[in-house]
Short mmCIF file of C-alpha atoms and ligand atoms in Angstrom, two decimals:
data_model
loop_
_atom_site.label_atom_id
_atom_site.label_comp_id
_atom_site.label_asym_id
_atom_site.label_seq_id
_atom_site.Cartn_x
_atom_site.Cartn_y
_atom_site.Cartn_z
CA UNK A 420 -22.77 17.79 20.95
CA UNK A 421 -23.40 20.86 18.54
CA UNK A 422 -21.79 20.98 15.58
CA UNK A 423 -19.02 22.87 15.14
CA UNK A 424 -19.91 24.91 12.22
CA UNK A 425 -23.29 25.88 14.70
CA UNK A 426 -21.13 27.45 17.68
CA UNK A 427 -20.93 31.09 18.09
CA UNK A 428 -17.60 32.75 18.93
CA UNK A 429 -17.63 32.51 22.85
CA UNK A 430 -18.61 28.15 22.55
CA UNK A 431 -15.99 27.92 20.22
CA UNK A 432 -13.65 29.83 22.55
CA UNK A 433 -14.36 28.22 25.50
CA UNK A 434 -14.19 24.96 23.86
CA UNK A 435 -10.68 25.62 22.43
CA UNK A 436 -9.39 26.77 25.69
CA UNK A 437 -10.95 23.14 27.18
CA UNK A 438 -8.81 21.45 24.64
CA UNK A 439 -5.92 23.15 24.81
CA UNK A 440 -5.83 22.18 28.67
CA UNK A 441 -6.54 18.27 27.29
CA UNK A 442 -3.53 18.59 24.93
CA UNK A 443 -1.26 20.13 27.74
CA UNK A 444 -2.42 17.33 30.16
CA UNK A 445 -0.93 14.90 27.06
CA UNK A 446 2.06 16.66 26.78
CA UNK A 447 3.20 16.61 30.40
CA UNK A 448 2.44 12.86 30.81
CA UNK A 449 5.68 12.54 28.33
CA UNK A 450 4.36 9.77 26.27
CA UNK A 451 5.94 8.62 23.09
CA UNK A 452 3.44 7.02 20.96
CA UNK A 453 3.92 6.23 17.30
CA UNK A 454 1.17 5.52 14.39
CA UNK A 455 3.22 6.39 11.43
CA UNK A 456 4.15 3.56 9.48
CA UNK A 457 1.95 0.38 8.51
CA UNK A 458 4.07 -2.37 9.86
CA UNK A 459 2.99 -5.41 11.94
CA UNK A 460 2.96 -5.88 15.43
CA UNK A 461 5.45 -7.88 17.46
CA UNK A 462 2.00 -10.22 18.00
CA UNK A 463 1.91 -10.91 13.82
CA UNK A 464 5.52 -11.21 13.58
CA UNK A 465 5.32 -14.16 16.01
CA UNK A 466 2.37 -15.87 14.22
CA UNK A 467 5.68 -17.21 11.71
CA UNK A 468 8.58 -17.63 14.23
CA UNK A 469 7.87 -21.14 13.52
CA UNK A 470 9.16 -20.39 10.12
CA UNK A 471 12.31 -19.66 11.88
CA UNK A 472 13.27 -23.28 12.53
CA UNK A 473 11.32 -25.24 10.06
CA UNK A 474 14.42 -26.29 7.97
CA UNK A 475 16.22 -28.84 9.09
CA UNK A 476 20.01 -29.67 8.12
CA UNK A 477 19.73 -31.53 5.60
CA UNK A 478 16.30 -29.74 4.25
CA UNK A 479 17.81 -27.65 1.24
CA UNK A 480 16.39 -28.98 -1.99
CA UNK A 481 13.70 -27.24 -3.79
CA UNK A 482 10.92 -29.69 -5.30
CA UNK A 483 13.22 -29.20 -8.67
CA UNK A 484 16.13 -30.57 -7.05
CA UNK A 485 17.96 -27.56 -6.78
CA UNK A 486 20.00 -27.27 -3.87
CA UNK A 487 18.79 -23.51 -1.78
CA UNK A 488 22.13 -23.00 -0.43
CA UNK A 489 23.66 -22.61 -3.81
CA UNK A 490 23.35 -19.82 -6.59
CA UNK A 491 21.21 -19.78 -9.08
CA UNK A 492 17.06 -20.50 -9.54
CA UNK A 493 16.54 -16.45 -10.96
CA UNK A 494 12.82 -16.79 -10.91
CA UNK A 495 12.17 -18.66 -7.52
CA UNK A 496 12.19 -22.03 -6.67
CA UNK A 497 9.05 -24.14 -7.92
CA UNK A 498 7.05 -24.52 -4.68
CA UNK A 499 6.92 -20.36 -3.91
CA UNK A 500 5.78 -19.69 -7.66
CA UNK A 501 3.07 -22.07 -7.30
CA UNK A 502 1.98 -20.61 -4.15
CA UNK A 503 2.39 -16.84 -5.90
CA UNK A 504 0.50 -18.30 -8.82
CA UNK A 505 -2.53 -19.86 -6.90
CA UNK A 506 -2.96 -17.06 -5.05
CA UNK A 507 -3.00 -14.18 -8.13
CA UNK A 508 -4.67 -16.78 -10.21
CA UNK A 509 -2.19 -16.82 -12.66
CA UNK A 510 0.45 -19.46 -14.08
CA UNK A 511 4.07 -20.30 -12.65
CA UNK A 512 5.45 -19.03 -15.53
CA UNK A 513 3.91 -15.47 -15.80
CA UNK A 514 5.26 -15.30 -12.19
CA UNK A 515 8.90 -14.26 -11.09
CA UNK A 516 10.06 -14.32 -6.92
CA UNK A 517 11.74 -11.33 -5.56
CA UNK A 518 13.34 -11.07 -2.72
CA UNK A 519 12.07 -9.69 0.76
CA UNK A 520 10.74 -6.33 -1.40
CA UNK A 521 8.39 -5.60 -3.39
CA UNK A 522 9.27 -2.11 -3.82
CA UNK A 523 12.65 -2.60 -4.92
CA UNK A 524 10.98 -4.57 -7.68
CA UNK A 525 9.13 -1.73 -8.77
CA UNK A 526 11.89 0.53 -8.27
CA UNK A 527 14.23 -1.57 -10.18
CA UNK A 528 11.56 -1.98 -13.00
CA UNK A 529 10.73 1.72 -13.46
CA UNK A 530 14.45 2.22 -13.51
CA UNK A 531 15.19 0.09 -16.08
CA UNK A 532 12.63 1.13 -17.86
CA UNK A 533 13.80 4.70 -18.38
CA UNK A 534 17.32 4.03 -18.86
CA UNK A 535 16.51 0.87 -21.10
CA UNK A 536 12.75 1.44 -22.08
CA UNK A 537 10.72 -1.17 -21.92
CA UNK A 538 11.14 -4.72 -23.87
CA UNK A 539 14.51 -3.19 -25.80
CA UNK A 540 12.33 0.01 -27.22
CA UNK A 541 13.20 3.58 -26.31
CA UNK A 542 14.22 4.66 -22.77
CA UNK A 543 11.74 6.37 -21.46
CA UNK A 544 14.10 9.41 -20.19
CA UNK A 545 15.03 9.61 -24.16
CA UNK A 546 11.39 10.31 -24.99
CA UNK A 547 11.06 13.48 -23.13
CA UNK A 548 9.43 14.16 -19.43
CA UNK A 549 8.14 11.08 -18.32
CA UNK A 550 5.04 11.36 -16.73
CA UNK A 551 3.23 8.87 -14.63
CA UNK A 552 -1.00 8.73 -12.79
CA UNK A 553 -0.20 8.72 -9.63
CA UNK A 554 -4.01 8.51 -7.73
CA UNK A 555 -4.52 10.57 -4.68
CA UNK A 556 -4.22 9.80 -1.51
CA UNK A 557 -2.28 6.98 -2.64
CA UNK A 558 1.38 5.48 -1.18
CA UNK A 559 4.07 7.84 -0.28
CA UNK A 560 6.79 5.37 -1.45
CA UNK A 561 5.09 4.82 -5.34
CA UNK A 562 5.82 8.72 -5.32
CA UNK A 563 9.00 8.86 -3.76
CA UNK A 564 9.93 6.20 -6.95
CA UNK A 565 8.85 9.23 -9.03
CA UNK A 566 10.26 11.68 -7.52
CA UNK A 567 13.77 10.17 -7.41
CA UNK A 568 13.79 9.26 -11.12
CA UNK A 569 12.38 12.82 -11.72
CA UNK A 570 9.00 11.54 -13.55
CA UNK A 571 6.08 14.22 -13.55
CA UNK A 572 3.58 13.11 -11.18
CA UNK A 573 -0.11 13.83 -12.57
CA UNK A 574 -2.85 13.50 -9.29
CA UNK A 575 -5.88 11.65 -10.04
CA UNK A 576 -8.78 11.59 -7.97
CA UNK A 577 -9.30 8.51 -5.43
CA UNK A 578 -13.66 7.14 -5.35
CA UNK A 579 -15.32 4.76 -3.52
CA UNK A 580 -14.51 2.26 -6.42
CA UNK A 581 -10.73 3.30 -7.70
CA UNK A 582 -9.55 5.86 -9.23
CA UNK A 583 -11.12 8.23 -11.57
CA UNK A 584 -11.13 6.52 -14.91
CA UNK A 585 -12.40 8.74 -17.27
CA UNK A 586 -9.13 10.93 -16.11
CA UNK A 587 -7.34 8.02 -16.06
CA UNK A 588 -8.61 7.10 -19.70
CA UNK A 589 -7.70 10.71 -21.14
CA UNK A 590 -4.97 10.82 -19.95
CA UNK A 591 -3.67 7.37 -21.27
CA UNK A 592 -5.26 7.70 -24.71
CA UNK A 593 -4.07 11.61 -25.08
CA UNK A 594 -0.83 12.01 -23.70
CA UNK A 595 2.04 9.65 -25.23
CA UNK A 596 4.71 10.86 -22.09
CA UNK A 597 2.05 8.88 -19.63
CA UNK A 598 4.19 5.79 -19.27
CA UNK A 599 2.47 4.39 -15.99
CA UNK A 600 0.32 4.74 -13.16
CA UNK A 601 0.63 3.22 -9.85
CA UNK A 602 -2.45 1.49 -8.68
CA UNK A 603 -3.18 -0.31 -5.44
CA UNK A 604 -6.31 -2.05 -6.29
CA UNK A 605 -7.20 -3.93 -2.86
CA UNK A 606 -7.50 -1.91 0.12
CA UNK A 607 -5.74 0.51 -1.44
CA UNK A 608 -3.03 2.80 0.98
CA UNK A 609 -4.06 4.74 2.41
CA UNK A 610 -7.76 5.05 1.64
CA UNK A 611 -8.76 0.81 2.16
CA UNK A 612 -11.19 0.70 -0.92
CA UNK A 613 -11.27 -2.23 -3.28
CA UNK A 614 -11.22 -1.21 -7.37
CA UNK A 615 -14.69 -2.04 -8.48
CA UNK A 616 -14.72 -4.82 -11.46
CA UNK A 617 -15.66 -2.10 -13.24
CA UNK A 618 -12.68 -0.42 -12.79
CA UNK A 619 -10.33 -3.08 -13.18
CA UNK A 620 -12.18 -3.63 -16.50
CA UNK A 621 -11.55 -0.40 -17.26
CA UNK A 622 -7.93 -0.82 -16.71
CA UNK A 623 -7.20 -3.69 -19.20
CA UNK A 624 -9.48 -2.06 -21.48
CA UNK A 625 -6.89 0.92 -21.84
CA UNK A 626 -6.10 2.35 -25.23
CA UNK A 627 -2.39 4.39 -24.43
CA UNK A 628 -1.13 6.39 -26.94
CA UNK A 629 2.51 5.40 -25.83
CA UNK A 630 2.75 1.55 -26.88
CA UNK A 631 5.42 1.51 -23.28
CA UNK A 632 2.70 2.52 -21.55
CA UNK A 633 2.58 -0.07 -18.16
CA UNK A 634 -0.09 -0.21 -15.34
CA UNK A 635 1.99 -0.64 -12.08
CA UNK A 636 -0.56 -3.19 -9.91
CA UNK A 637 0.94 -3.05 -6.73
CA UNK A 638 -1.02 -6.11 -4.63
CA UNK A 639 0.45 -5.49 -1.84
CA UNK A 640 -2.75 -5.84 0.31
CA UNK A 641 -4.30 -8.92 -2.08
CA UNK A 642 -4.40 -11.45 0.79
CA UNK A 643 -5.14 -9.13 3.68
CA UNK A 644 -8.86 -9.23 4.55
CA UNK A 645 -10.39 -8.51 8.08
CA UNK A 646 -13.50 -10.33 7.21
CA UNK A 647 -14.56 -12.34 4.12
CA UNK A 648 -12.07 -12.25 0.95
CA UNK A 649 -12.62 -9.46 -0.95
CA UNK A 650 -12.23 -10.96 -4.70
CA UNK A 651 -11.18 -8.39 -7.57
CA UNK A 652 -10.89 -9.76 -11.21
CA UNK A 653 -7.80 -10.96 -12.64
CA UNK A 654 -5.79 -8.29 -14.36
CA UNK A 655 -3.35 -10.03 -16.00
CA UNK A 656 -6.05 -12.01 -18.07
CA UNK A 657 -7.97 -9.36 -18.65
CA UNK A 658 -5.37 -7.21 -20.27
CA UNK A 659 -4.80 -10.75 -22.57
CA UNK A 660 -8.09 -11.24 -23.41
CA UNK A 661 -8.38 -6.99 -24.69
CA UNK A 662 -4.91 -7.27 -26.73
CA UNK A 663 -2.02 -6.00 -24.39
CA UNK A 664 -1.23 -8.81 -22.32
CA UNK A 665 2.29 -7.04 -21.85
CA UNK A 666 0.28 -3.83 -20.65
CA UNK A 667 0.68 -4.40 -17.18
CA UNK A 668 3.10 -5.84 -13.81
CA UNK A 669 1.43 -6.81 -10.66
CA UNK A 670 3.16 -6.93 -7.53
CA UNK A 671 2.70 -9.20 -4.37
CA UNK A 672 4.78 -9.38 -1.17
CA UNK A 673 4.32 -11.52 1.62
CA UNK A 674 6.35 -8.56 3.72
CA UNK A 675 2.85 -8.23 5.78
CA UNK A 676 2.46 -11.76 5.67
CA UNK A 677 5.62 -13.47 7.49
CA UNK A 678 8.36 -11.29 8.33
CA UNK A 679 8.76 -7.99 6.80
CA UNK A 680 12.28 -8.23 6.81
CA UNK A 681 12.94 -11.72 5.47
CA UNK A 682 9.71 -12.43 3.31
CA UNK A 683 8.96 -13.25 -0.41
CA UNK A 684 7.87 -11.12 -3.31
CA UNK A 685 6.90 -11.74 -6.44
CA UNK A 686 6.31 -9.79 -9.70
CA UNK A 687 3.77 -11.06 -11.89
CA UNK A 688 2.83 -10.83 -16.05
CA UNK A 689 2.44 -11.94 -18.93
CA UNK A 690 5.26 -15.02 -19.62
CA UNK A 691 6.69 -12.44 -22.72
CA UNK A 692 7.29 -9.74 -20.35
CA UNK A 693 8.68 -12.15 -17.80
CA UNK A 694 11.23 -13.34 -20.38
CA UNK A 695 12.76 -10.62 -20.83
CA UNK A 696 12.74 -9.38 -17.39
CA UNK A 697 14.35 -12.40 -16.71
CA UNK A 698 17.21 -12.10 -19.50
CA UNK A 699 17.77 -8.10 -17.56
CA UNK A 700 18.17 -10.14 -14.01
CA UNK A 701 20.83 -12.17 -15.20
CA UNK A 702 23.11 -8.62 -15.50
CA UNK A 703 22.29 -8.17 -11.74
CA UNK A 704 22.02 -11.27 -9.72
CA UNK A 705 23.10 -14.75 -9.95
CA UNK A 706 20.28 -15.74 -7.93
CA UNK A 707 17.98 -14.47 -4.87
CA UNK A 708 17.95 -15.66 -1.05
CA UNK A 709 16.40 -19.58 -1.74
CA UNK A 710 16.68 -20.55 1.73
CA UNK A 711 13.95 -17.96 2.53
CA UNK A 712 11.75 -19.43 -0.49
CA UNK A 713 12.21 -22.22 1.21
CA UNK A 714 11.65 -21.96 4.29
CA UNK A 715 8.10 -19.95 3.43
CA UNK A 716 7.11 -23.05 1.17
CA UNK A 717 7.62 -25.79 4.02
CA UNK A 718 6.26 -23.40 6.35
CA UNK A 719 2.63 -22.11 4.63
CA UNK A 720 2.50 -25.58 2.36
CA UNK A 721 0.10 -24.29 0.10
CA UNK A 722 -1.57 -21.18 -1.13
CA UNK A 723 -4.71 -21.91 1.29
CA UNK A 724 -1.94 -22.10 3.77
CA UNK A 725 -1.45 -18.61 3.20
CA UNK A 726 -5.15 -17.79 3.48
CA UNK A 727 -5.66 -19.59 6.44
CA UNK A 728 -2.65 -17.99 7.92
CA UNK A 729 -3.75 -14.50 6.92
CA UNK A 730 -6.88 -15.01 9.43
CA UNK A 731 -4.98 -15.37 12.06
CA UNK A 732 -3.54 -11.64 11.44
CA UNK A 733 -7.12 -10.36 10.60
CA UNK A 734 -7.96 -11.87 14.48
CA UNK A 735 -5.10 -9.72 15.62
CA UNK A 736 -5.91 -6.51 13.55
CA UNK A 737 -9.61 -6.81 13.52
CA UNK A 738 -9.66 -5.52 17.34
CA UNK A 739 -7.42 -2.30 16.02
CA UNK A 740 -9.70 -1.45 13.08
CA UNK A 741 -12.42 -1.62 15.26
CA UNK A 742 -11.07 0.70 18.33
CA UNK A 743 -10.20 3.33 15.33
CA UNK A 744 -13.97 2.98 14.53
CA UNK A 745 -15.79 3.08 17.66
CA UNK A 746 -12.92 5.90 18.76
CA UNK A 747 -13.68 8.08 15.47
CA UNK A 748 -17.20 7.34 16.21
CA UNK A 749 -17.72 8.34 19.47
CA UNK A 750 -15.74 11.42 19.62
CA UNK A 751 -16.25 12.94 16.30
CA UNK A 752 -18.94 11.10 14.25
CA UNK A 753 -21.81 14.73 15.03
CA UNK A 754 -19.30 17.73 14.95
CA UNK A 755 -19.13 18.04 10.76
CA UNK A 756 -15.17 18.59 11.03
CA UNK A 757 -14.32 15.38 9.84
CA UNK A 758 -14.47 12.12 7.59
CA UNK A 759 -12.80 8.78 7.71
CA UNK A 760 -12.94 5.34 6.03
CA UNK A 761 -13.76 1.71 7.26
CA UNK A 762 -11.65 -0.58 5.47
CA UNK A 763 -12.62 -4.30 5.17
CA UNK A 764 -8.71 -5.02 5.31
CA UNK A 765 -5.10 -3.15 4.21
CA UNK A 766 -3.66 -1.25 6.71
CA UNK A 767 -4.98 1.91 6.92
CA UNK A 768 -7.23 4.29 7.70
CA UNK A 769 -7.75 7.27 6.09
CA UNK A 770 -9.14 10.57 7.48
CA UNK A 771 -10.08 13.93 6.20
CA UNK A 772 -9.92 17.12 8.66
CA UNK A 773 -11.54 20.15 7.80
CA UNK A 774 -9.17 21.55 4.72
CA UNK A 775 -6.00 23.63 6.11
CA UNK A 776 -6.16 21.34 8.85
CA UNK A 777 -3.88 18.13 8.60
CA UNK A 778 -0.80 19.50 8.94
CA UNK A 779 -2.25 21.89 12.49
CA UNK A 780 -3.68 18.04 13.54
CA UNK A 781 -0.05 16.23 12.59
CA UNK A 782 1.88 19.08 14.38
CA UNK A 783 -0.39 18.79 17.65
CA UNK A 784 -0.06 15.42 18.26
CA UNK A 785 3.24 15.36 17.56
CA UNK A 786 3.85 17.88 20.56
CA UNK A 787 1.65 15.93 22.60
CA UNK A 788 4.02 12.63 21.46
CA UNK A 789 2.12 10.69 19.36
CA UNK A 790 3.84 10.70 15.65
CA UNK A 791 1.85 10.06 12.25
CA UNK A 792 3.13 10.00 8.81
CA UNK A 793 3.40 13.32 7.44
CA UNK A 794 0.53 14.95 6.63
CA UNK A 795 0.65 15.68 2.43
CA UNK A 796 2.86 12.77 2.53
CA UNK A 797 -0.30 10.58 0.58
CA UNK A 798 0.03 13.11 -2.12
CA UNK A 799 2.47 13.54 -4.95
CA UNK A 800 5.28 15.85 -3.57
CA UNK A 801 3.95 16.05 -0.18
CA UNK A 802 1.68 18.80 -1.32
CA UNK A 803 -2.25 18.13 -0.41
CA UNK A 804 -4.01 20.82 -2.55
CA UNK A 805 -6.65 20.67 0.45
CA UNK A 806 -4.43 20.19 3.86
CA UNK A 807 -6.86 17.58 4.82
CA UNK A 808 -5.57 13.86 4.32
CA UNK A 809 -4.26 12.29 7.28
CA UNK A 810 -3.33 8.10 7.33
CA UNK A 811 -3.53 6.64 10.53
CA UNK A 812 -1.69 3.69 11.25
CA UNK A 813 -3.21 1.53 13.39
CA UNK A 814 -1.49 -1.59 13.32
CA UNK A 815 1.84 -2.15 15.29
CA UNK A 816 0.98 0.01 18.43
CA UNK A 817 -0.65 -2.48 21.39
CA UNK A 818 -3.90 -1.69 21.57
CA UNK A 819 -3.88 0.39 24.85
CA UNK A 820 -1.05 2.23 23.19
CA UNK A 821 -3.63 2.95 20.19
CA UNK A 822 -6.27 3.85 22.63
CA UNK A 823 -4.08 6.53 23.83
CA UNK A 824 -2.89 7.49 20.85
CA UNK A 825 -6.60 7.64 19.07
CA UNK A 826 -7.55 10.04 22.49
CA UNK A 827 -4.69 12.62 21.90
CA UNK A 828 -6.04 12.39 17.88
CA UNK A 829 -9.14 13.27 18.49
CA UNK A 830 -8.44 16.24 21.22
CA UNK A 831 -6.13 17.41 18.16
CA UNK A 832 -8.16 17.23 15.53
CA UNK A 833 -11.17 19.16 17.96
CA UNK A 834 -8.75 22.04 18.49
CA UNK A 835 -7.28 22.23 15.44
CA UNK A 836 -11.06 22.41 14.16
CA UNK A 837 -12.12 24.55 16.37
CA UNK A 838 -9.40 26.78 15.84
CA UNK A 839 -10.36 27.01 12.40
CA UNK A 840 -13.72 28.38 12.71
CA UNK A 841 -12.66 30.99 15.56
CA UNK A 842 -10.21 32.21 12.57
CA UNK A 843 -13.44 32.44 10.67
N1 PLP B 1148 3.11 -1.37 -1.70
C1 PLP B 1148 2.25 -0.82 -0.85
C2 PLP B 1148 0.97 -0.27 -1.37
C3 PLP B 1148 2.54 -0.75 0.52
O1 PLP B 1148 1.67 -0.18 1.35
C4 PLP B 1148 3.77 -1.27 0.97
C5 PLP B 1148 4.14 -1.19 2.39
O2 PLP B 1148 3.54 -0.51 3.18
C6 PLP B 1148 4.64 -1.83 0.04
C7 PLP B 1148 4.29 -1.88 -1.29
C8 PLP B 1148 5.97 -2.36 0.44
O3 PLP B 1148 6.04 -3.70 0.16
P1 PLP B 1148 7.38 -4.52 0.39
O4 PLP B 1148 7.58 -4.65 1.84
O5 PLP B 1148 7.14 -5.81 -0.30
O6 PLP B 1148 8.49 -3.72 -0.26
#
């Protein structure tokens, strides 16, 4: 097949009439098909329904003898911190367990921050207009955390190996209202890259002008290879062994792990910071859901229960990733209107259209009844200064449901293309 950008007026007509026929054929069939959010499948859900039943009556005493049903234990019961800890190579005590959401610990941290600033110093909302890096594409939610505490969102550029770091450096070391950025540093959502060491070097190497400054290291994905285990260096250690061991929160959930509804969390940092995040949750809870701690800790054992639990999801997801591939591939790999990325785990996939095209694509297949997340919705406000980022979801359709949905993609994402160079 020619290239699009080769095709003189009457190919490119003909071939948009051709598609537009496809699409209609799509629409009439009636089909509902969804590939908005990253969530798992009914198929991963059931990997932990075990989980479900694995206390018995009488099994509700954590390893420190306190009893699960009760109140109390703020910062998680022993046996889920060591897990947490294992797995982010940290210690138990630079490590505090959340309940089923990770994002309401980051919310809940960001707000505290600007109403309380952070560690007792100035709220951030006294200082001025807080600003925060927010790299692009990058997770709809992180922004929707700005947006609803009104924090200036600054896009930096998304590479191969993180984000841009000289902007994210200059910004940092210039600009005393930067009090964060959110960073996703394995398989990152939406794009699926892994920060370089290099980068994460970078990071902990930081110099902010604003001593409040925090990096927000969401790990959401830490634990969720397809293939080998993609290893990025420790964080928290590094930002002790450069000076600011207070510089920075990491974030894990095991929402993609057991049950997204009833899993663990955990925030993670240096035992200083977790001190007096700790003496903050005292105001607010009298003690988070134990029973769920412990049923995860009698359920995955061990932190290498975890990993060896997390291959049976990659066995399930693999097969996904791979139809997005081979359907990318084969129907659009030699027409120049589009790029897309091959993550070695995460969730997502993340595709460029032509620019002025995502939204054209998104609106299509939603006609044709297959829904995916907004387009702009990876970018601060919803506004892609290109039109071009789409994130495709591929994990909780079955997979002929995702071989359908991939088909009407592609059909949109010709038209829309072609459409685009008829309008010259
Ligand atoms: N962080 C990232 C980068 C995510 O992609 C998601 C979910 O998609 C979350 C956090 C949400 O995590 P949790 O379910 O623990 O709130």
């Amino acid at each position: 097949m020619k290239k699009y950008s080769e095709m003189n007026t009457i190919e490119l007509t003909t071939l948009r009439d051709e598609l537009l026929n496809e699409l209609s054929g799509h629409k009439e069939k009636g089909k509902k098909l969804n590939m908005t959010r990253g969530v798992p499948s009914d198929e991963q859900l059931a990997l932990c329904n075990d989980m479900l039943t694995c206390l018995a009556k009488d099994d509700y005493k954590a390893a420190n003898g306190a009893d699960c049903r009760n109140y109390g234990g703020l910062d998680g019961i022993p046996e889920i911190k060591k897990i947490f800890a294992e797995l982010l190579e940290i210690s138990p005590d630079e490590v505090i367990v959340g309940c089923n959401s990770s994002l309401a610990l980051m919310f809940d941290n960001v707000a505290v921050n600007m109403s309380h600033g952070v560690r007792d110093g100035t709220p951030w909302q006294k200082q001025g207009q807080v600003k925060f890096l927010c790299p692009s594409p990058g997770y709809d939610r992180h922004f929707a955390i700005c947006n609803y505490f009104h924090i200036e969102m600054v896009p930096i550029a998304m590479g191969q190996d993180g984000p841009d770091m000289d902007a994210v450096e200059h910004h940092v070391s210039t600009d005393p209202m930067v009090k964060g950025i959110w960073c996703v540093p394995k398989y990152s959502n939406p794009t699926g890259i892994v920060y370089s060491d290099e980068t994460v070097r970078r990071f902990a190497q930081l110099k902010p002008a604003a001593d409040d400054f925090r990096i927000y290291w969401d790990n959401a994905y830490g634990f969720h290879d397809l293939h080998a285990r993609a290893k990025i260096p420790n964080i928290i250690r590094l930002c002790e062994e450069a000076g600011r061991p207070n510089m920075v929160y990491e974030f894990a959930s095991f929402s993609k792990v057991s049950f997204a509804g009833a899993s663990v969390t955990c925030m993670a940092s240096s035992k200083s910071n977790c001190e007096y995040i700790l003496k903050r949750l005292t105001a607010q809870t009298i003690g988070p859901d134990k029973l769920t701690q412990l049923r995860h800790a009698r359920f995955f054992k061990d932190a290498q229960g975890v990993m060896s639990h997390m291959e049976k999801h990659a066995a399930i997801l693999k097969p996904k990733f791979k139809l997005v591939s081979d359907t990318l591939n084969r129907e659009l790999k030699d027409l120049g209107i589009a790029s897309w990325t091959e993550p070695a785990g995460g969730y997502f996939v993340s595709f460029d259209a032509l620019d002025g095209c995502a939204k054209k694509i998104v609106s299509l297949c939603a006609d044709a009844g297959v829904s995916l997340t907004p387009a702009g919705a990876t970018y601060p406000n919803g506004q892609d200064p290109k039109d071009s980022n789409i994130r495709i979801a591929p994990t909780f359709p079955p997979l002929n449901e995702l071989e359908e949905a991939l088909g009407i993609f592609c059909t949109a994402v010709k038209l829309a293309s072609a459409e685009k160079y008829l309008a010259g």
